[in-house]
mmCIF file with all atom_site columns, C-alpha atoms in Angstrom:
data_model
loop_
_atom_site.group_PDB
_atom_site.id
_atom_site.type_symbol
_atom_site.label_atom_id
_atom_site.label_alt_id
_atom_site.label_comp_id
_atom_site.label_asym_id
_atom_site.label_entity_id
_atom_site.label_seq_id
_atom_site.pdbx_PDB_ins_code
_atom_site.Cartn_x
_atom_site.Cartn_y
_atom_site.Cartn_z
_atom_site.occupancy
_atom_site.B_iso_or_equiv
_atom_site.pdbx_formal_charge
_atom_site.auth_seq_id
_atom_site.auth_comp_id
_atom_site.auth_asym_id
_atom_site.auth_atom_id
_atom_site.pdbx_PDB_model_num
ATOM 1   C CA . UNK A 1 1   ? -0.006  -0.003  -0.008  1.00 44.00 ? 1   UNK A CA 1
ATOM 2   C CA . UNK A 1 2   ? 1.060   3.579   -0.503  1.00 47.00 ? 2   UNK A CA 1
ATOM 3   C CA . UNK A 1 3   ? 3.273   5.223   2.077   1.00 47.00 ? 3   UNK A CA 1
ATOM 4   C CA . UNK A 1 4   ? 4.401   8.800   2.183   1.00 44.00 ? 4   UNK A CA 1
ATOM 5   C CA . UNK A 1 5   ? 7.475   8.192   4.327   1.00 46.00 ? 5   UNK A CA 1
ATOM 6   C CA . UNK A 1 6   ? 10.465  9.559   2.495   1.00 47.00 ? 6   UNK A CA 1
ATOM 7   C CA . UNK A 1 7   ? 8.367   11.049  -0.246  1.00 51.00 ? 7   UNK A CA 1
ATOM 8   C CA . UNK A 1 8   ? 8.314   14.711  -1.065  1.00 56.00 ? 8   UNK A CA 1
ATOM 9   C CA . UNK A 1 9   ? 5.456   16.908  0.089   1.00 61.00 ? 9   UNK A CA 1
ATOM 10  C CA . UNK A 1 10  ? 5.133   18.037  -3.520  1.00 58.00 ? 10  UNK A CA 1
ATOM 11  C CA . UNK A 1 11  ? 4.291   14.495  -4.644  1.00 59.00 ? 11  UNK A CA 1
ATOM 12  C CA . UNK A 1 12  ? 1.700   14.145  -1.910  1.00 63.00 ? 12  UNK A CA 1
ATOM 13  C CA . UNK A 1 13  ? 0.156   17.423  -2.993  1.00 64.00 ? 13  UNK A CA 1
ATOM 14  C CA . UNK A 1 14  ? 0.096   16.064  -6.565  1.00 65.00 ? 14  UNK A CA 1
ATOM 15  C CA . UNK A 1 15  ? -2.094  13.181  -5.407  1.00 65.00 ? 15  UNK A CA 1
ATOM 16  C CA . UNK A 1 16  ? -4.296  15.541  -3.459  1.00 67.00 ? 16  UNK A CA 1
ATOM 17  C CA . UNK A 1 17  ? -4.907  17.534  -6.645  1.00 73.00 ? 17  UNK A CA 1
ATOM 18  C CA . UNK A 1 18  ? -6.904  14.562  -7.885  1.00 79.00 ? 18  UNK A CA 1
ATOM 19  C CA . UNK A 1 19  ? -9.485  15.506  -5.242  1.00 79.00 ? 19  UNK A CA 1
ATOM 20  C CA . UNK A 1 20  ? -11.967 17.234  -7.583  1.00 83.00 ? 20  UNK A CA 1
ATOM 21  C CA . UNK A 1 21  ? -11.949 14.256  -9.980  1.00 86.00 ? 21  UNK A CA 1
ATOM 22  C CA . UNK A 1 22  ? -12.269 11.860  -7.054  1.00 89.00 ? 22  UNK A CA 1
ATOM 23  C CA . UNK A 1 23  ? -15.278 13.708  -5.623  1.00 89.00 ? 23  UNK A CA 1
ATOM 24  C CA . UNK A 1 24  ? -16.998 13.586  -9.007  1.00 90.00 ? 24  UNK A CA 1
ATOM 25  C CA . UNK A 1 25  ? -16.229 9.918   -9.547  1.00 92.00 ? 25  UNK A CA 1
ATOM 26  C CA . UNK A 1 26  ? -17.108 8.805   -6.027  1.00 94.00 ? 26  UNK A CA 1
ATOM 27  C CA . UNK A 1 27  ? -20.198 11.039  -5.736  1.00 93.00 ? 27  UNK A CA 1
ATOM 28  C CA . UNK A 1 28  ? -18.818 11.989  -2.280  1.00 92.00 ? 28  UNK A CA 1
ATOM 29  C CA . UNK A 1 29  ? -19.077 8.411   -0.961  1.00 96.00 ? 29  UNK A CA 1
ATOM 30  C CA . UNK A 1 30  ? -16.315 6.028   0.046   1.00 96.00 ? 30  UNK A CA 1
ATOM 31  C CA . UNK A 1 31  ? -15.473 4.007   -2.998  1.00 96.00 ? 31  UNK A CA 1
ATOM 32  C CA . UNK A 1 32  ? -14.745 0.916   -0.912  1.00 96.00 ? 32  UNK A CA 1
ATOM 33  C CA . UNK A 1 33  ? -17.638 0.638   1.506   1.00 95.00 ? 33  UNK A CA 1
ATOM 34  C CA . UNK A 1 34  ? -20.112 3.014   -0.188  1.00 95.00 ? 34  UNK A CA 1
ATOM 35  C CA . UNK A 1 35  ? -20.815 5.093   2.926   1.00 95.00 ? 35  UNK A CA 1
ATOM 36  C CA . UNK A 1 36  ? -21.511 8.770   2.434   1.00 94.00 ? 36  UNK A CA 1
ATOM 37  C CA . UNK A 1 37  ? -21.349 11.607  4.951   1.00 92.00 ? 37  UNK A CA 1
ATOM 38  C CA . UNK A 1 38  ? -17.856 10.647  6.049   1.00 93.00 ? 38  UNK A CA 1
ATOM 39  C CA . UNK A 1 39  ? -14.561 12.460  5.660   1.00 94.00 ? 39  UNK A CA 1
ATOM 40  C CA . UNK A 1 40  ? -12.874 11.166  2.496   1.00 93.00 ? 40  UNK A CA 1
ATOM 41  C CA . UNK A 1 41  ? -9.303  11.249  1.278   1.00 90.00 ? 41  UNK A CA 1
ATOM 42  C CA . UNK A 1 42  ? -7.397  10.175  -1.781  1.00 88.00 ? 42  UNK A CA 1
ATOM 43  C CA . UNK A 1 43  ? -5.487  6.928   -1.299  1.00 88.00 ? 43  UNK A CA 1
ATOM 44  C CA . UNK A 1 44  ? -3.013  5.589   -3.832  1.00 85.00 ? 44  UNK A CA 1
ATOM 45  C CA . UNK A 1 45  ? -3.037  1.805   -4.085  1.00 86.00 ? 45  UNK A CA 1
ATOM 46  C CA . UNK A 1 46  ? 0.138   -0.153  -4.752  1.00 80.00 ? 46  UNK A CA 1
ATOM 47  C CA . UNK A 1 47  ? 3.730   0.874   -4.817  1.00 71.00 ? 47  UNK A CA 1
ATOM 48  C CA . UNK A 1 48  ? 4.173   4.607   -5.210  1.00 68.00 ? 48  UNK A CA 1
ATOM 49  C CA . UNK A 1 49  ? 6.055   5.924   -8.230  1.00 68.00 ? 49  UNK A CA 1
ATOM 50  C CA . UNK A 1 50  ? 7.606   9.276   -8.983  1.00 66.00 ? 50  UNK A CA 1
ATOM 51  C CA . UNK A 1 51  ? 4.490   10.412  -10.825 1.00 71.00 ? 51  UNK A CA 1
ATOM 52  C CA . UNK A 1 52  ? 1.111   9.990   -9.109  1.00 72.00 ? 52  UNK A CA 1
ATOM 53  C CA . UNK A 1 53  ? -1.390  8.027   -11.182 1.00 77.00 ? 53  UNK A CA 1
ATOM 54  C CA . UNK A 1 54  ? -5.117  8.722   -10.998 1.00 81.00 ? 54  UNK A CA 1
ATOM 55  C CA . UNK A 1 55  ? -5.839  5.168   -12.098 1.00 80.00 ? 55  UNK A CA 1
ATOM 56  C CA . UNK A 1 56  ? -4.237  3.916   -8.827  1.00 82.00 ? 56  UNK A CA 1
ATOM 57  C CA . UNK A 1 57  ? -6.156  6.335   -6.590  1.00 88.00 ? 57  UNK A CA 1
ATOM 58  C CA . UNK A 1 58  ? -9.367  5.677   -4.740  1.00 92.00 ? 58  UNK A CA 1
ATOM 59  C CA . UNK A 1 59  ? -11.539 7.946   -2.537  1.00 94.00 ? 59  UNK A CA 1
ATOM 60  C CA . UNK A 1 60  ? -11.845 6.335   0.858   1.00 95.00 ? 60  UNK A CA 1
ATOM 61  C CA . UNK A 1 61  ? -13.218 7.073   4.307   1.00 96.00 ? 61  UNK A CA 1
ATOM 62  C CA . UNK A 1 62  ? -10.955 7.021   7.357   1.00 95.00 ? 62  UNK A CA 1
ATOM 63  C CA . UNK A 1 63  ? -12.340 3.679   8.554   1.00 95.00 ? 63  UNK A CA 1
ATOM 64  C CA . UNK A 1 64  ? -11.526 1.901   5.254   1.00 95.00 ? 64  UNK A CA 1
ATOM 65  C CA . UNK A 1 65  ? -8.154  3.640   5.028   1.00 94.00 ? 65  UNK A CA 1
ATOM 66  C CA . UNK A 1 66  ? -7.234  2.463   8.508   1.00 94.00 ? 66  UNK A CA 1
ATOM 67  C CA . UNK A 1 67  ? -8.243  -1.075  7.577   1.00 94.00 ? 67  UNK A CA 1
ATOM 68  C CA . UNK A 1 68  ? -6.212  -1.177  4.365   1.00 91.00 ? 68  UNK A CA 1
ATOM 69  C CA . UNK A 1 69  ? -3.162  0.201   6.148   1.00 91.00 ? 69  UNK A CA 1
ATOM 70  C CA . UNK A 1 70  ? -3.279  -2.817  8.459   1.00 91.00 ? 70  UNK A CA 1
ATOM 71  C CA . UNK A 1 71  ? -4.753  -5.252  5.944   1.00 90.00 ? 71  UNK A CA 1
ATOM 72  C CA . UNK A 1 72  ? -3.275  -8.465  7.361   1.00 89.00 ? 72  UNK A CA 1
ATOM 73  C CA . UNK A 1 73  ? -4.366  -7.576  10.855  1.00 91.00 ? 73  UNK A CA 1
ATOM 74  C CA . UNK A 1 74  ? -7.996  -6.900  9.864   1.00 91.00 ? 74  UNK A CA 1
ATOM 75  C CA . UNK A 1 75  ? -10.725 -9.264  10.948  1.00 90.00 ? 75  UNK A CA 1
ATOM 76  C CA . UNK A 1 76  ? -12.934 -11.012 8.413   1.00 89.00 ? 76  UNK A CA 1
ATOM 77  C CA . UNK A 1 77  ? -15.851 -8.661  9.051   1.00 91.00 ? 77  UNK A CA 1
ATOM 78  C CA . UNK A 1 78  ? -13.596 -5.594  8.714   1.00 92.00 ? 78  UNK A CA 1
ATOM 79  C CA . UNK A 1 79  ? -12.880 -6.663  5.148   1.00 93.00 ? 79  UNK A CA 1
ATOM 80  C CA . UNK A 1 80  ? -16.517 -6.974  4.035   1.00 92.00 ? 80  UNK A CA 1
ATOM 81  C CA . UNK A 1 81  ? -16.162 -3.648  2.202   1.00 94.00 ? 81  UNK A CA 1
ATOM 82  C CA . UNK A 1 82  ? -14.436 -5.613  -0.494  1.00 94.00 ? 82  UNK A CA 1
ATOM 83  C CA . UNK A 1 83  ? -17.881 -7.070  -1.380  1.00 92.00 ? 83  UNK A CA 1
ATOM 84  C CA . UNK A 1 84  ? -19.008 -3.572  -2.296  1.00 93.00 ? 84  UNK A CA 1
ATOM 85  C CA . UNK A 1 85  ? -15.791 -2.451  -3.954  1.00 95.00 ? 85  UNK A CA 1
ATOM 86  C CA . UNK A 1 86  ? -15.366 -5.386  -6.301  1.00 95.00 ? 86  UNK A CA 1
ATOM 87  C CA . UNK A 1 87  ? -18.763 -4.626  -7.933  1.00 95.00 ? 87  UNK A CA 1
ATOM 88  C CA . UNK A 1 88  ? -17.977 -0.919  -8.539  1.00 95.00 ? 88  UNK A CA 1
ATOM 89  C CA . UNK A 1 89  ? -18.594 0.497   -11.972 1.00 93.00 ? 89  UNK A CA 1
ATOM 90  C CA . UNK A 1 90  ? -15.119 2.041   -11.739 1.00 93.00 ? 90  UNK A CA 1
ATOM 91  C CA . UNK A 1 91  ? -12.313 -0.263  -12.868 1.00 93.00 ? 91  UNK A CA 1
ATOM 92  C CA . UNK A 1 92  ? -9.886  1.510   -10.574 1.00 93.00 ? 92  UNK A CA 1
ATOM 93  C CA . UNK A 1 93  ? -12.029 0.581   -7.539  1.00 95.00 ? 93  UNK A CA 1
ATOM 94  C CA . UNK A 1 94  ? -12.409 -3.031  -8.765  1.00 95.00 ? 94  UNK A CA 1
ATOM 95  C CA . UNK A 1 95  ? -8.651  -3.282  -9.300  1.00 93.00 ? 95  UNK A CA 1
ATOM 96  C CA . UNK A 1 96  ? -8.001  -1.895  -5.850  1.00 93.00 ? 96  UNK A CA 1
ATOM 97  C CA . UNK A 1 97  ? -10.267 -4.563  -4.309  1.00 94.00 ? 97  UNK A CA 1
ATOM 98  C CA . UNK A 1 98  ? -8.499  -7.272  -6.325  1.00 94.00 ? 98  UNK A CA 1
ATOM 99  C CA . UNK A 1 99  ? -5.106  -5.883  -5.287  1.00 91.00 ? 99  UNK A CA 1
ATOM 100 C CA . UNK A 1 100 ? -6.097  -5.912  -1.601  1.00 92.00 ? 100 UNK A CA 1
ATOM 101 C CA . UNK A 1 101 ? -7.414  -9.428  -1.742  1.00 92.00 ? 101 UNK A CA 1
ATOM 102 C CA . UNK A 1 102 ? -4.130  -10.545 -3.343  1.00 90.00 ? 102 UNK A CA 1
ATOM 103 C CA . UNK A 1 103 ? -2.184  -8.839  -0.529  1.00 88.00 ? 103 UNK A CA 1
ATOM 104 C CA . UNK A 1 104 ? -4.015  -10.579 2.323   1.00 89.00 ? 104 UNK A CA 1
ATOM 105 C CA . UNK A 1 105 ? -1.984  -13.491 3.645   1.00 77.00 ? 105 UNK A CA 1
ATOM 106 C CA . UNK A 1 106 ? -4.867  -15.513 5.092   1.00 78.00 ? 106 UNK A CA 1
ATOM 107 C CA . UNK A 1 107 ? -7.717  -15.047 2.695   1.00 78.00 ? 107 UNK A CA 1
ATOM 108 C CA . UNK A 1 108 ? -11.211 -16.142 3.483   1.00 86.00 ? 108 UNK A CA 1
ATOM 109 C CA . UNK A 1 109 ? -13.158 -18.412 1.136   1.00 87.00 ? 109 UNK A CA 1
ATOM 110 C CA . UNK A 1 110 ? -15.651 -15.667 0.251   1.00 90.00 ? 110 UNK A CA 1
ATOM 111 C CA . UNK A 1 111 ? -12.787 -13.580 -1.115  1.00 91.00 ? 111 UNK A CA 1
ATOM 112 C CA . UNK A 1 112 ? -11.832 -16.322 -3.597  1.00 89.00 ? 112 UNK A CA 1
ATOM 113 C CA . UNK A 1 113 ? -15.502 -16.493 -4.626  1.00 90.00 ? 113 UNK A CA 1
ATOM 114 C CA . UNK A 1 114 ? -15.437 -12.720 -5.249  1.00 90.00 ? 114 UNK A CA 1
ATOM 115 C CA . UNK A 1 115 ? -12.378 -12.994 -7.471  1.00 90.00 ? 115 UNK A CA 1
ATOM 116 C CA . UNK A 1 116 ? -13.917 -15.934 -9.344  1.00 91.00 ? 116 UNK A CA 1
ATOM 117 C CA . UNK A 1 117 ? -17.147 -14.000 -9.943  1.00 92.00 ? 117 UNK A CA 1
ATOM 118 C CA . UNK A 1 118 ? -15.726 -10.774 -11.324 1.00 92.00 ? 118 UNK A CA 1
ATOM 119 C CA . UNK A 1 119 ? -15.111 -10.423 -15.017 1.00 92.00 ? 119 UNK A CA 1
ATOM 120 C CA . UNK A 1 120 ? -11.573 -9.114  -15.652 1.00 93.00 ? 120 UNK A CA 1
ATOM 121 C CA . UNK A 1 121 ? -11.335 -7.498  -19.097 1.00 95.00 ? 121 UNK A CA 1
ATOM 122 C CA . UNK A 1 122 ? -8.122  -6.180  -20.672 1.00 96.00 ? 122 UNK A CA 1
ATOM 123 C CA . UNK A 1 123 ? -8.516  -2.658  -19.237 1.00 94.00 ? 123 UNK A CA 1
ATOM 124 C CA . UNK A 1 124 ? -9.123  -3.939  -15.717 1.00 94.00 ? 124 UNK A CA 1
ATOM 125 C CA . UNK A 1 125 ? -6.179  -6.333  -16.005 1.00 94.00 ? 125 UNK A CA 1
ATOM 126 C CA . UNK A 1 126 ? -3.899  -3.458  -17.045 1.00 92.00 ? 126 UNK A CA 1
ATOM 127 C CA . UNK A 1 127 ? -4.935  -1.398  -14.037 1.00 90.00 ? 127 UNK A CA 1
ATOM 128 C CA . UNK A 1 128 ? -4.364  -4.368  -11.775 1.00 90.00 ? 128 UNK A CA 1
ATOM 129 C CA . UNK A 1 129 ? -0.872  -4.787  -13.227 1.00 90.00 ? 129 UNK A CA 1
ATOM 130 C CA . UNK A 1 130 ? -0.014  -1.115  -12.614 1.00 85.00 ? 130 UNK A CA 1
ATOM 131 C CA . UNK A 1 131 ? -1.060  -1.523  -8.999  1.00 85.00 ? 131 UNK A CA 1
ATOM 132 C CA . UNK A 1 132 ? 1.395   -4.408  -8.542  1.00 81.00 ? 132 UNK A CA 1
ATOM 133 C CA . UNK A 1 133 ? 4.390   -2.374  -9.625  1.00 68.00 ? 133 UNK A CA 1
#
C-alpha cells in the first residue's frame, strides 16, 4: 500500500490535486464501503512511483483507510467492504479490491468467490498490473 514516508510533500500534493476528480467519480461516498457523509481522502493503491497516477487512486473514508493500512491484521468482518468495492462500476476501484485481496496473507473463502465471480477484461487487467508495480 502507498506510504508517504520519505516522499516529497510536492508528490503528496500532486495526489491531493486529484481531489476534484475523485469527488466527482465517487459522488462523495467512500469507493470501498459506499458510505456517504464521512470524511474522505485520496489513497494511492500499490507501490508509489515518482508520478502519481489517478488510475491507482481511490476515494476512501478514514475507517476503510485504517483497515487497508493494516490489511493483514484486519478481521474477516472488517474486510466486508471488498464485497461492495469489487462490484464498482469504476475499474480503478475493482482493481483496488483485487489488489487488496491478493495482498491478504490468510484469505477467506468468500474472497476467492469474489475474485472468481468478477469479469476481468483487458482494461481492468492493465490497471491491476499497474497496482502491482
